[in-house]
Short mmCIF file of C-alpha atoms in Angstrom, two decimals:
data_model
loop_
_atom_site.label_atom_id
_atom_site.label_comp_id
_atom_site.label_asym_id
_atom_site.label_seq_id
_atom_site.Cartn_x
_atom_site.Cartn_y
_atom_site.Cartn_z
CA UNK K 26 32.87 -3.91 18.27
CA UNK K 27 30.49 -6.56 17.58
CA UNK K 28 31.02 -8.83 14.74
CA UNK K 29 28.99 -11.09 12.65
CA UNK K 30 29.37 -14.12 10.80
CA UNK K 31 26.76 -15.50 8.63
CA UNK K 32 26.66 -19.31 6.98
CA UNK K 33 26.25 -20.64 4.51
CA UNK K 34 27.23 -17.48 1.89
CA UNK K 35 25.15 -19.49 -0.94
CA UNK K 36 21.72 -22.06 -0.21
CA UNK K 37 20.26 -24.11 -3.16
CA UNK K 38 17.16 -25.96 -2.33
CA UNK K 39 14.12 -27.57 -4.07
CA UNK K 40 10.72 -26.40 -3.81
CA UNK K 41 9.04 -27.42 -0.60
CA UNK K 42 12.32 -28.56 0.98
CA UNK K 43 13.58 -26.64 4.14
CA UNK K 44 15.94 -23.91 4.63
CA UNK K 45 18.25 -22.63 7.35
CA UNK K 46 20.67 -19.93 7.61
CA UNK K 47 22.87 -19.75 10.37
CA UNK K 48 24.16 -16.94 12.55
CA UNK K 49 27.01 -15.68 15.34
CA UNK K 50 27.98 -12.74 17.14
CA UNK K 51 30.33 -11.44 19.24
CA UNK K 52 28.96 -9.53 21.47
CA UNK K 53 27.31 -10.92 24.37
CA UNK K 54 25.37 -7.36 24.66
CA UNK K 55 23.53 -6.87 21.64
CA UNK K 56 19.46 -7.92 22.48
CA UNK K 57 17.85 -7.41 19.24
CA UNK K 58 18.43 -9.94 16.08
CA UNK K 59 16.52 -8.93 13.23
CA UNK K 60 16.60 -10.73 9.74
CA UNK K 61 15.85 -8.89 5.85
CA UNK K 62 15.17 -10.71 2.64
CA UNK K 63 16.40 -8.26 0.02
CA UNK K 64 15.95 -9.10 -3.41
CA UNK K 65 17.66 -8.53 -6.66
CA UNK K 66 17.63 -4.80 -7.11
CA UNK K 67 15.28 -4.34 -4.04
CA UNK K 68 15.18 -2.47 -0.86
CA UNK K 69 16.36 -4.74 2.23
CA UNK K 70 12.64 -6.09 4.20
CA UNK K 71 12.74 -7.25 7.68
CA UNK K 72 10.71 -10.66 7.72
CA UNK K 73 11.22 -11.43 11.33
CA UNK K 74 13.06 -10.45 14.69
CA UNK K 75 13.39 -11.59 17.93
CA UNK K 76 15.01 -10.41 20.77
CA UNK K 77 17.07 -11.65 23.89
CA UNK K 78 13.87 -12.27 26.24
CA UNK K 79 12.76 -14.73 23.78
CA UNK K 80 14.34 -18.36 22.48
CA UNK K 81 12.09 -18.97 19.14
CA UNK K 82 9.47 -16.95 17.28
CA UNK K 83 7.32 -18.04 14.18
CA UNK K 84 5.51 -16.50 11.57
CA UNK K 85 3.83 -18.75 9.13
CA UNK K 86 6.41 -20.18 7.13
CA UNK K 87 9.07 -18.53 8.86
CA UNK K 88 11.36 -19.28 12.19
CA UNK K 89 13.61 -17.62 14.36
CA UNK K 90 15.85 -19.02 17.20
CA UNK K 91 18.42 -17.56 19.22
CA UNK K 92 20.48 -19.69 21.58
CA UNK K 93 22.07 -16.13 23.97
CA UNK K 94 24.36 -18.88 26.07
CA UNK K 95 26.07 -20.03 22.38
CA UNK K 96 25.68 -16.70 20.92
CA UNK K 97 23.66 -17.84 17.88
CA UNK K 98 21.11 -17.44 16.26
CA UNK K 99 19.55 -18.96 13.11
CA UNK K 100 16.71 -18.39 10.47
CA UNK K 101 14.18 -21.49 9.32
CA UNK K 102 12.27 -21.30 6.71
CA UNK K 103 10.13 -24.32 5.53
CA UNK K 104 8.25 -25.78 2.49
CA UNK K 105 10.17 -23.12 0.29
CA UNK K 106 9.07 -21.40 -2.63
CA UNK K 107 10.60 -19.81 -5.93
CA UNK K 108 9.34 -16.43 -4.41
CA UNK K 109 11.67 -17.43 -1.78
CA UNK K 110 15.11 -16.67 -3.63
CA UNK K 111 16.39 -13.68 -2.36
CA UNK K 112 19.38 -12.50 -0.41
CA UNK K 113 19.07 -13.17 3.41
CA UNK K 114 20.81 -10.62 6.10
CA UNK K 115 21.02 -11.31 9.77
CA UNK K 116 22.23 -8.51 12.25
CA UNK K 117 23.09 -8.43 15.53
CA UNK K 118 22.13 -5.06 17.59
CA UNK K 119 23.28 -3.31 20.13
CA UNK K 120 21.59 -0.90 22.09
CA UNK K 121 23.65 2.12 22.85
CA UNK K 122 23.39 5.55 23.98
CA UNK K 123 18.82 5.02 23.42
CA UNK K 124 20.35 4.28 19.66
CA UNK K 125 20.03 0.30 18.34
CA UNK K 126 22.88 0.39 15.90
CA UNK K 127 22.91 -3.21 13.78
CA UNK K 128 25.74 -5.02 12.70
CA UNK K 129 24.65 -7.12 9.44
CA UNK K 130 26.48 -10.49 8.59
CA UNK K 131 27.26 -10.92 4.82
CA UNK K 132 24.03 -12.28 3.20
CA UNK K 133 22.83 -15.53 2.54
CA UNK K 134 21.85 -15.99 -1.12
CA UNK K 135 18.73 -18.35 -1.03
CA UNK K 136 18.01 -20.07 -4.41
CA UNK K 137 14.72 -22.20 -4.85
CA UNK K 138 14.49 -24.34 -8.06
CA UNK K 139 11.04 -24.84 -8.91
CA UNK U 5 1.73 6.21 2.86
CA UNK U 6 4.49 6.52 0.86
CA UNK U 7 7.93 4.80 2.33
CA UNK U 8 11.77 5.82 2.18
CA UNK U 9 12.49 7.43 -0.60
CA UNK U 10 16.03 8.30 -1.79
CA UNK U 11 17.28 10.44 -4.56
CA UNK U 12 18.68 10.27 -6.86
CA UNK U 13 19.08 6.44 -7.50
CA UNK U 14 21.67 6.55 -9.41
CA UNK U 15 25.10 8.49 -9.97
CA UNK U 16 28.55 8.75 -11.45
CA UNK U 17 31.73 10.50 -10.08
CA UNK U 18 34.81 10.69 -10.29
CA UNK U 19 37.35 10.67 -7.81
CA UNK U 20 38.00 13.33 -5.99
CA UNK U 21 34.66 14.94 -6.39
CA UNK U 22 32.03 15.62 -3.90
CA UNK U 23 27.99 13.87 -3.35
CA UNK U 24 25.04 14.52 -1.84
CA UNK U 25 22.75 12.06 -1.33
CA UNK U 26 19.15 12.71 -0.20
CA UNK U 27 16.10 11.05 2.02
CA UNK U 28 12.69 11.03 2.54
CA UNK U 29 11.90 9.03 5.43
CA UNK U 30 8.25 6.67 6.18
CA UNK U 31 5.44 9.21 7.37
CA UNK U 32 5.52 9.07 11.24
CA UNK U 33 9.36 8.27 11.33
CA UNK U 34 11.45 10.70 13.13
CA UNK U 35 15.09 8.95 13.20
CA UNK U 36 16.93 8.22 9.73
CA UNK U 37 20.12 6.26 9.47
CA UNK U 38 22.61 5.77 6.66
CA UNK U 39 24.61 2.48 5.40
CA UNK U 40 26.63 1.62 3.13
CA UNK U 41 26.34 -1.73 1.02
CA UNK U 42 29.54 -3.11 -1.31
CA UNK U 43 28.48 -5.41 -3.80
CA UNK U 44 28.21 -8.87 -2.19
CA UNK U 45 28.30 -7.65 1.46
CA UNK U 46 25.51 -6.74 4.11
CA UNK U 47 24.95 -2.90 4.95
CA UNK U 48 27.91 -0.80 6.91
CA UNK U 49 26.18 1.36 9.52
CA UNK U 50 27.45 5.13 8.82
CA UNK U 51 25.82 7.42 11.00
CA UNK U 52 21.99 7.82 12.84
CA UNK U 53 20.11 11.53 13.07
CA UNK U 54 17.55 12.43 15.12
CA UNK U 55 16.45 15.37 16.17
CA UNK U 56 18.55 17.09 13.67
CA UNK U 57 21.90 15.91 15.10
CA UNK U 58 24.09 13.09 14.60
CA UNK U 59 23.62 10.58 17.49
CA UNK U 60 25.76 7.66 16.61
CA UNK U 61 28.71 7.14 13.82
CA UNK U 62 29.91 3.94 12.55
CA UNK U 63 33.54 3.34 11.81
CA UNK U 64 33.55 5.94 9.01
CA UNK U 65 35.99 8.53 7.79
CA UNK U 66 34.85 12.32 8.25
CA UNK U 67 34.82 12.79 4.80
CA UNK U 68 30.95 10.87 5.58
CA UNK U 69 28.85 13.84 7.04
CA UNK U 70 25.28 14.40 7.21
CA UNK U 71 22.42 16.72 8.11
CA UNK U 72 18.78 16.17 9.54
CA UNK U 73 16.52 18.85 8.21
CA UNK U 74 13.24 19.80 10.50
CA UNK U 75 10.68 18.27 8.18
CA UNK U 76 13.03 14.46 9.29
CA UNK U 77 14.64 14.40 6.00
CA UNK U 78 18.19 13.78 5.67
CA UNK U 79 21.40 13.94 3.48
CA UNK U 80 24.40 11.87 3.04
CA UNK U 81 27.37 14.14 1.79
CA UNK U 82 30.60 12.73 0.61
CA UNK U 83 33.77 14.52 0.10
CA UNK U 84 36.98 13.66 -1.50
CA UNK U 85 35.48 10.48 -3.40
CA UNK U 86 37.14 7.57 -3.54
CA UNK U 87 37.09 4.62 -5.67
CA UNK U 88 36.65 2.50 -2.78
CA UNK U 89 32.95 4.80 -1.81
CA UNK U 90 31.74 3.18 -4.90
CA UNK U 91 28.53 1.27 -3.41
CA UNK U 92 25.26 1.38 -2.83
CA UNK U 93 23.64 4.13 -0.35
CA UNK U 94 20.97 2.81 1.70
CA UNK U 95 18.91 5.06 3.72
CA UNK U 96 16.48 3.53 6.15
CA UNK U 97 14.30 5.20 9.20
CA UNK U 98 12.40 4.24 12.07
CA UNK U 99 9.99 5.61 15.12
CA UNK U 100 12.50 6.35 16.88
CA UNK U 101 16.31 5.75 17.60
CA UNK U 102 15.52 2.83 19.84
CA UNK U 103 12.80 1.00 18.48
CA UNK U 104 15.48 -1.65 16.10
CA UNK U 105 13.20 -1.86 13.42
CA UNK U 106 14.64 -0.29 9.80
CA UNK U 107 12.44 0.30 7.07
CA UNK U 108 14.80 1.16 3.98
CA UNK U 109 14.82 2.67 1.21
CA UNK U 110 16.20 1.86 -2.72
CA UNK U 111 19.15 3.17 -2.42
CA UNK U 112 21.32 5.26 -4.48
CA UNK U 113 23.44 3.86 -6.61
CA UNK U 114 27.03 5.50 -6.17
CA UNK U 115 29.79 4.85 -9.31
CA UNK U 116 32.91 6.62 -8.63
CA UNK U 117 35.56 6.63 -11.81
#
């Protein structure tokens, strides 16, 4: 099955700076990479997705890129804010039977100090 | 428009005993999916309903069953409880089983003594 590994487990950064969370999976297959901020005690929120047709999307602050040949794909976000902190998921999914079924890497916990 | 919504949010068993979990999914949704989510990790697929049946399972024992009700709801039942099914319940829908995008709910809150 597809597997997916997530780095780094733990980000500190200061306001404004840049942050990127890194991404691979297995399976060569899966054409849909979404990405959810989930807060402390929240519901998980997709922020942004992209799929295998594409190499980079953007919204606002916020970046995607997938690299299909490398089987990677990674998360930007820039000038951070304290509003920022969260914990960041990545999945990797794989469309099967007219069912996506995602495979979520371990988190990312994002930490902005003001 | 009111979202996922999940009851109850949260609950304490003990082993051996039996749960039902229960969701509400986003107006307009017709597909609801369950995951599981152990403290520090990202959510476990379980299992994905639509049109009242079961249409994918995750690597879960069958002591994880569900049901799709008419109106698109869904429950998560648990049997035999484990200290290891001790987690948080996420139950998250979408337009339809291939459209990728989840829209979650709170969760439930499962303690199991």
């Amino acid at each position: 099955g597809e597997n997916v590994e997530q780095h780094p487990s733990t980000l500190s950064v200061q306001e404004g700076d840049s942050a990127v969370i890194k991404c691979t999976y297995s399976d060569s297959a899966s054409n849909y990479f979404p990405w959810y901020k989930q807060e402390l005690g929240k519901r998980p929120q997709l922020i942004i997705d992209i799929r295998s047709n594409v190499g980079e999307k953007k919204d606002q602050r916020i970046a995607v890129t997938l690299n299909k040949t490398a089987k990677h794909f990674s998360l930007h976000i820039t000038e951070t804010q304290p509003e920022d902190s969260a914990v960041y998921f990545c999945a990797a999914s794989l469309l099967s039977g007219g069912s996506y079924i995602p495979t979520f890497g371990r988190g990312t916990s994002l930490i902005v100090h003001p | 428009d009111a979202g996922v919504t999940q009851s109850p949010t949260h609950l304490i068993k003990t082993r051996g005993q039996q749960v039902t979990l229960r969701c509400s999914p986003k107006s307009g949704h017709d597909t609801v999916s369950w995951y599981q989510q152990a403290l520090g990790q990202g959510p476990q697929f379980i299992f994905q309903y639509y049109e009242e049946e079961e249409r994918q399972r995750g690597n879960f024992p069958d002591r994880f069953s569900g049901h799709q009700f008419p109106n698109y709801s869904s429950e998560l039942n648990v049997n035999a409880l484990l200290l290891g099914d001790s987690a948080l319940y996420l139950c998250a829908s979408s337009p339809s089983p291939g459209s990728g995008e989840l829209f979650f709910g709170e969760g439930s809150r499962l303690t199991v003594l």
